[in-house]
Amino acid sequence: MPMKRVYPDYFSRFQCVADRCRHNCCVGWEIDISPAALRKYDGMRGEMGERLRASIARDENGAHFILDENERCPLLNQNGLCDLITVAGEKALCQICRDHPRFRTQLTDREEIGLGLCCEEACRLILNWNQPVQLIVEDDGRSKAVLGKREQARLFQRERLLSVAQDRRMSIFDRMGRIMEADENAELPDLPFEKWVNVLLTLEHMDKSWTILLKKRQNSRAFAAVDDRTQEQLLVYFLYRHYLRNQKQYPRGVTAFCVLSTQLITLLCEKPEDIYEVARLYSAEIEYSDENLDAIMGSLHEYNGGR
Ligand code: SF4
């Protein structure tokens, strides 16, 4: 369906580093296969068809690739490249593999697209972006769809919050305070840093490096001086990604989540250069786990009087 397409200005600069990636997204994640891709794989001939079908587990919830004992996708070769792409091209990939690390949010008249921080290359690109991020809107003019009043109001409010987040006349600390005020005086629970670390430790964990990092930071008093520009890019990333898509479920928690995520990532760094790895891990462990995202955003929603 023709519609508007929105994306941050850095988006088209992204390029997967494939075999040079240290945290390949084909390792450690269970990759679901859409029904359309499954039909394609079931009909694929030759050696790759056989291999594909032997690599897929099916149950009542759908189908996914069976990871090997090292949690690697069975199609990922030792050079860090995907054998399916080599044999059949990118078109043969299932939706998740084709999209990753891109995320999408659908509104009535537009699709918003972005890059997820859980990908180390996207993370580098986002956090190293110097200028205030601009959102590019492409409109082919063929869509008749219009935003509803509520969507318009949320979009307008997000624009306000983004412009405060990018107002470089203020310190990032002040900008975060203004953003919380602008969202009906949302607040964060007044917990010391080590208590927040304890909260993160109670959540579901996937990568043991995350647990190691949290335990290490539990008792450390060394904090990195992460510059305002980097924190701004984090804050803008979280607002762009989460504000609209989580408004319905957690209207009183989503802004607080964006501010808290920026603060926690910053505080979890011992040295400024830790920011890339900490942001990548936070994203993979919190943003990409529905359970963890719901736990944090849900508690902030309730804390701010939401029901
Ligand atoms: S994590 Fe990013 S850079 Fe690494 S393989 Fe995946 S898409 Fe490519």
Coordinates of C-alpha atoms in Angstrom, one line a residue, residues 51-306:
R51 CA 19.7 -28.4 4.2
L52 CA 17.1 -25.8 4.9
R53 CA 14.4 -28.3 5.8
A54 CA 16.7 -30.2 8.0
S55 CA 17.5 -26.9 9.9
I56 CA 14.0 -26.0 10.7
A57 CA 12.0 -26.9 13.8
R58 CA 8.2 -26.7 13.6
D59 CA 5.6 -26.7 16.3
E60 CA 2.1 -25.3 17.0
N61 CA 3.6 -21.8 17.4
G62 CA 5.3 -21.8 14.0
A63 CA 8.7 -22.5 12.6
H64 CA 12.3 -21.4 13.5
F65 CA 15.8 -22.3 12.7
I66 CA 17.5 -24.9 15.0
L67 CA 20.6 -23.3 16.5
D68 CA 23.7 -25.4 16.8
E69 CA 25.5 -26.2 20.1
N70 CA 27.2 -22.8 19.9
E71 CA 23.9 -21.1 19.4
R72 CA 24.7 -20.3 15.8
C73 CA 22.2 -20.3 13.0
P74 CA 22.7 -23.5 11.0
L75 CA 23.1 -21.5 7.8
L76 CA 25.9 -19.2 9.2
N77 CA 29.3 -20.5 7.9
Q78 CA 32.6 -20.3 9.6
N79 CA 33.5 -17.1 7.7
G80 CA 30.5 -15.3 9.4
L81 CA 28.5 -15.3 6.1
C82 CA 25.0 -16.7 5.4
D83 CA 25.1 -19.7 3.0
L84 CA 21.5 -19.1 2.0
I85 CA 22.4 -15.6 0.7
T86 CA 25.4 -17.1 -1.1
V87 CA 23.3 -19.8 -2.8
A88 CA 20.0 -18.1 -3.4
G89 CA 20.5 -14.3 -2.8
E90 CA 19.0 -11.9 -0.3
K91 CA 15.6 -12.4 -1.7
A92 CA 15.5 -15.9 -0.2
L93 CA 15.8 -14.7 3.4
C94 CA 12.9 -14.8 5.7
Q95 CA 11.4 -11.4 6.9
I96 CA 13.3 -11.2 10.2
C97 CA 16.7 -11.8 8.5
R98 CA 16.0 -9.4 5.7
D99 CA 14.9 -6.7 8.1
H100 CA 17.4 -7.0 10.9
P101 CA 18.5 -4.6 12.4
R102 CA 15.8 -2.4 11.0
F103 CA 12.6 -1.9 13.0
R104 CA 9.3 -0.6 11.7
T105 CA 6.3 1.2 13.3
Q106 CA 3.1 1.4 11.3
L107 CA 0.8 4.4 11.6
T108 CA -2.3 5.0 9.5
D109 CA -0.6 7.0 6.8
R110 CA 3.0 6.1 7.2
E111 CA 5.6 3.5 8.1
E112 CA 8.5 4.6 10.4
I113 CA 11.7 2.8 10.0
G114 CA 14.9 2.8 12.1
L115 CA 18.0 0.8 13.0
G116 CA 18.2 -1.1 16.3
L117 CA 21.0 -0.4 18.7
C118 CA 21.5 -4.1 19.3
C119 CA 23.5 -4.3 16.1
E120 CA 27.0 -3.2 16.7
E121 CA 27.4 -1.4 13.4
A122 CA 24.1 0.5 13.7
C123 CA 25.1 1.4 17.3
R124 CA 28.3 2.9 16.1
L125 CA 26.6 4.8 13.4
I126 CA 23.9 6.2 15.7
L127 CA 26.2 7.2 18.6
N128 CA 28.8 8.7 16.3
W129 CA 26.3 10.9 14.4
N130 CA 27.3 14.4 15.1
Q131 CA 24.4 16.6 14.0
P132 CA 21.0 16.6 15.5
V133 CA 19.1 13.7 13.8
Q134 CA 16.6 14.7 11.3
L135 CA 13.6 12.6 10.3
I136 CA 13.2 12.3 6.5
V137 CA 9.7 11.9 5.2
E138 CA 9.2 10.4 1.8
D139 CA 5.7 10.7 0.3
D140 CA 4.8 9.2 -3.1
G141 CA 1.6 11.2 -2.9
R142 CA -0.5 8.2 -3.8
S143 CA -1.9 7.4 -0.3
K144 CA -5.3 8.6 0.7
A145 CA -4.9 7.6 4.3
V146 CA -5.0 10.3 6.9
L147 CA -3.9 10.2 10.5
G148 CA -6.6 10.0 13.2
K149 CA -6.8 12.8 15.8
R150 CA -5.2 10.7 18.5
E151 CA -2.3 9.7 16.2
Q152 CA -1.8 13.3 15.2
A153 CA -1.7 14.5 18.8
R154 CA 0.9 11.8 19.7
L155 CA 3.0 12.6 16.7
F156 CA 2.9 16.3 17.6
Q157 CA 3.9 15.5 21.2
R158 CA 6.8 13.4 20.1
E159 CA 8.0 16.2 17.8
R160 CA 8.0 18.5 20.9
L161 CA 9.9 16.0 23.0
L162 CA 12.4 15.4 20.2
S163 CA 13.0 19.1 19.7
V164 CA 13.7 19.5 23.5
A165 CA 16.0 16.5 23.4
Q166 CA 18.0 18.2 20.6
D167 CA 18.1 21.7 22.0
R168 CA 21.8 22.0 22.5
R169 CA 21.6 25.3 24.3
M170 CA 20.7 23.2 27.4
S171 CA 22.7 20.5 29.1
I172 CA 21.4 17.0 28.5
F173 CA 20.5 16.8 32.1
D174 CA 18.2 19.8 31.8
R175 CA 16.8 18.5 28.5
M176 CA 15.8 15.2 30.2
G177 CA 14.1 17.2 33.1
R178 CA 12.2 19.3 30.5
I179 CA 11.1 16.2 28.7
M180 CA 9.7 14.6 31.8
E181 CA 7.9 17.9 32.7
A182 CA 6.4 18.1 29.2
D183 CA 5.0 14.7 29.6
E184 CA 2.6 15.7 32.4
N185 CA 5.4 15.8 34.9
A186 CA 6.4 12.1 34.6
E187 CA 8.8 11.0 37.2
L188 CA 11.4 8.2 37.8
P189 CA 11.5 6.3 41.1
D190 CA 14.3 7.9 43.2
L191 CA 16.6 4.9 43.4
P192 CA 20.4 4.9 43.7
F193 CA 22.3 3.5 40.8
E194 CA 23.1 0.2 42.5
K195 CA 19.4 -0.4 43.1
W196 CA 18.7 0.1 39.4
V197 CA 21.4 -2.5 38.7
N198 CA 19.7 -4.9 41.1
V199 CA 16.4 -4.3 39.2
L200 CA 18.2 -5.2 35.9
L201 CA 19.7 -8.3 37.5
T202 CA 16.2 -9.6 38.4
L203 CA 15.1 -9.5 34.7
E204 CA 15.4 -12.2 32.1
H205 CA 19.0 -12.4 30.8
M206 CA 20.2 -13.8 27.5
D207 CA 23.9 -13.0 27.0
K208 CA 26.2 -13.8 29.9
S209 CA 28.3 -10.7 29.1
W210 CA 25.3 -8.6 30.3
T211 CA 25.2 -10.4 33.7
I212 CA 29.0 -10.0 34.0
L213 CA 28.7 -6.3 33.2
L214 CA 25.9 -5.7 35.7
K215 CA 27.7 -7.6 38.5
K216 CA 30.9 -5.6 37.8
R217 CA 29.0 -2.3 37.9
Q218 CA 27.1 -3.2 41.1
N219 CA 30.1 -2.3 43.3
S220 CA 32.0 0.1 41.1
R221 CA 32.2 3.8 41.8
A222 CA 33.9 4.8 38.5
F223 CA 31.6 6.5 36.1
A224 CA 32.4 7.7 32.6
A225 CA 31.9 11.3 31.5
V226 CA 29.8 10.5 28.5
D227 CA 29.4 13.6 26.4
D228 CA 26.0 15.3 25.9
R229 CA 25.9 14.7 22.2
T230 CA 26.2 10.9 22.6
Q231 CA 23.4 11.0 25.3
E232 CA 21.3 13.1 23.0
Q233 CA 21.6 10.5 20.3
L234 CA 20.5 7.8 22.7
L235 CA 17.6 9.8 24.0
V236 CA 16.4 10.6 20.4
Y237 CA 16.8 7.0 19.4
F238 CA 14.6 5.8 22.3
L239 CA 12.0 8.5 21.7
Y240 CA 11.8 7.8 18.0
R241 CA 11.6 4.1 18.4
H242 CA 9.3 3.8 21.5
Y243 CA 7.2 6.9 22.0
L244 CA 4.5 6.1 19.3
R245 CA 4.5 2.3 19.4
N246 CA 4.1 2.1 23.2
Q247 CA 1.7 5.0 23.8
K248 CA -1.4 2.8 23.7
Q249 CA -0.2 0.3 26.2
Y250 CA 2.0 2.4 28.5
P251 CA 1.1 6.1 28.0
R252 CA 2.4 7.1 31.4
G253 CA 5.6 5.0 31.2
V254 CA 7.1 5.4 27.8
T255 CA 8.8 8.8 28.2
A256 CA 10.2 7.8 31.6
F257 CA 11.5 4.6 29.9
C258 CA 13.3 6.7 27.2
V259 CA 15.0 8.9 29.8
L260 CA 15.8 6.1 32.2
S261 CA 17.3 4.0 29.4
T262 CA 19.6 6.9 28.4
Q263 CA 20.6 7.4 32.0
L264 CA 21.2 3.7 32.7
I265 CA 23.3 3.2 29.6
T266 CA 25.4 6.2 30.5
L267 CA 25.9 5.1 34.2
L268 CA 26.8 1.6 33.2
C269 CA 29.9 2.9 31.4
E270 CA 33.1 2.9 33.3
K271 CA 35.0 4.6 30.5
P272 CA 33.4 6.7 27.6
E273 CA 34.4 4.1 25.0
D274 CA 32.3 1.5 26.9
I275 CA 29.2 3.2 25.5
Y276 CA 29.0 1.2 22.3
E277 CA 29.1 -2.2 24.0
V278 CA 26.8 -1.2 26.9
A279 CA 24.2 0.3 24.5
R280 CA 24.3 -2.8 22.3
L281 CA 23.8 -5.1 25.3
Y282 CA 21.1 -3.0 26.9
S283 CA 19.2 -2.9 23.6
A284 CA 19.6 -6.7 23.0
E285 CA 18.6 -7.5 26.6
I286 CA 15.9 -5.0 27.3
E287 CA 14.5 -3.6 24.0
Y288 CA 14.5 -6.9 22.2
S289 CA 12.9 -8.9 25.1
D290 CA 9.1 -8.2 25.2
E291 CA 9.1 -9.6 28.7
N292 CA 11.8 -7.1 30.0
L293 CA 10.5 -4.2 28.1
D294 CA 7.0 -4.8 29.5
A295 CA 8.4 -5.2 33.0
I296 CA 10.2 -1.9 33.0
M297 CA 7.8 0.2 31.0
G298 CA 4.8 -1.3 32.8
S299 CA 6.3 -0.4 36.3
L300 CA 7.1 3.1 35.1
H301 CA 3.5 3.4 33.8
E302 CA 2.1 2.4 37.1
Y303 CA 4.5 4.5 39.1
N304 CA 3.3 7.6 37.1
G305 CA -0.4 6.8 37.9
G306 CA -1.2 4.8 34.8

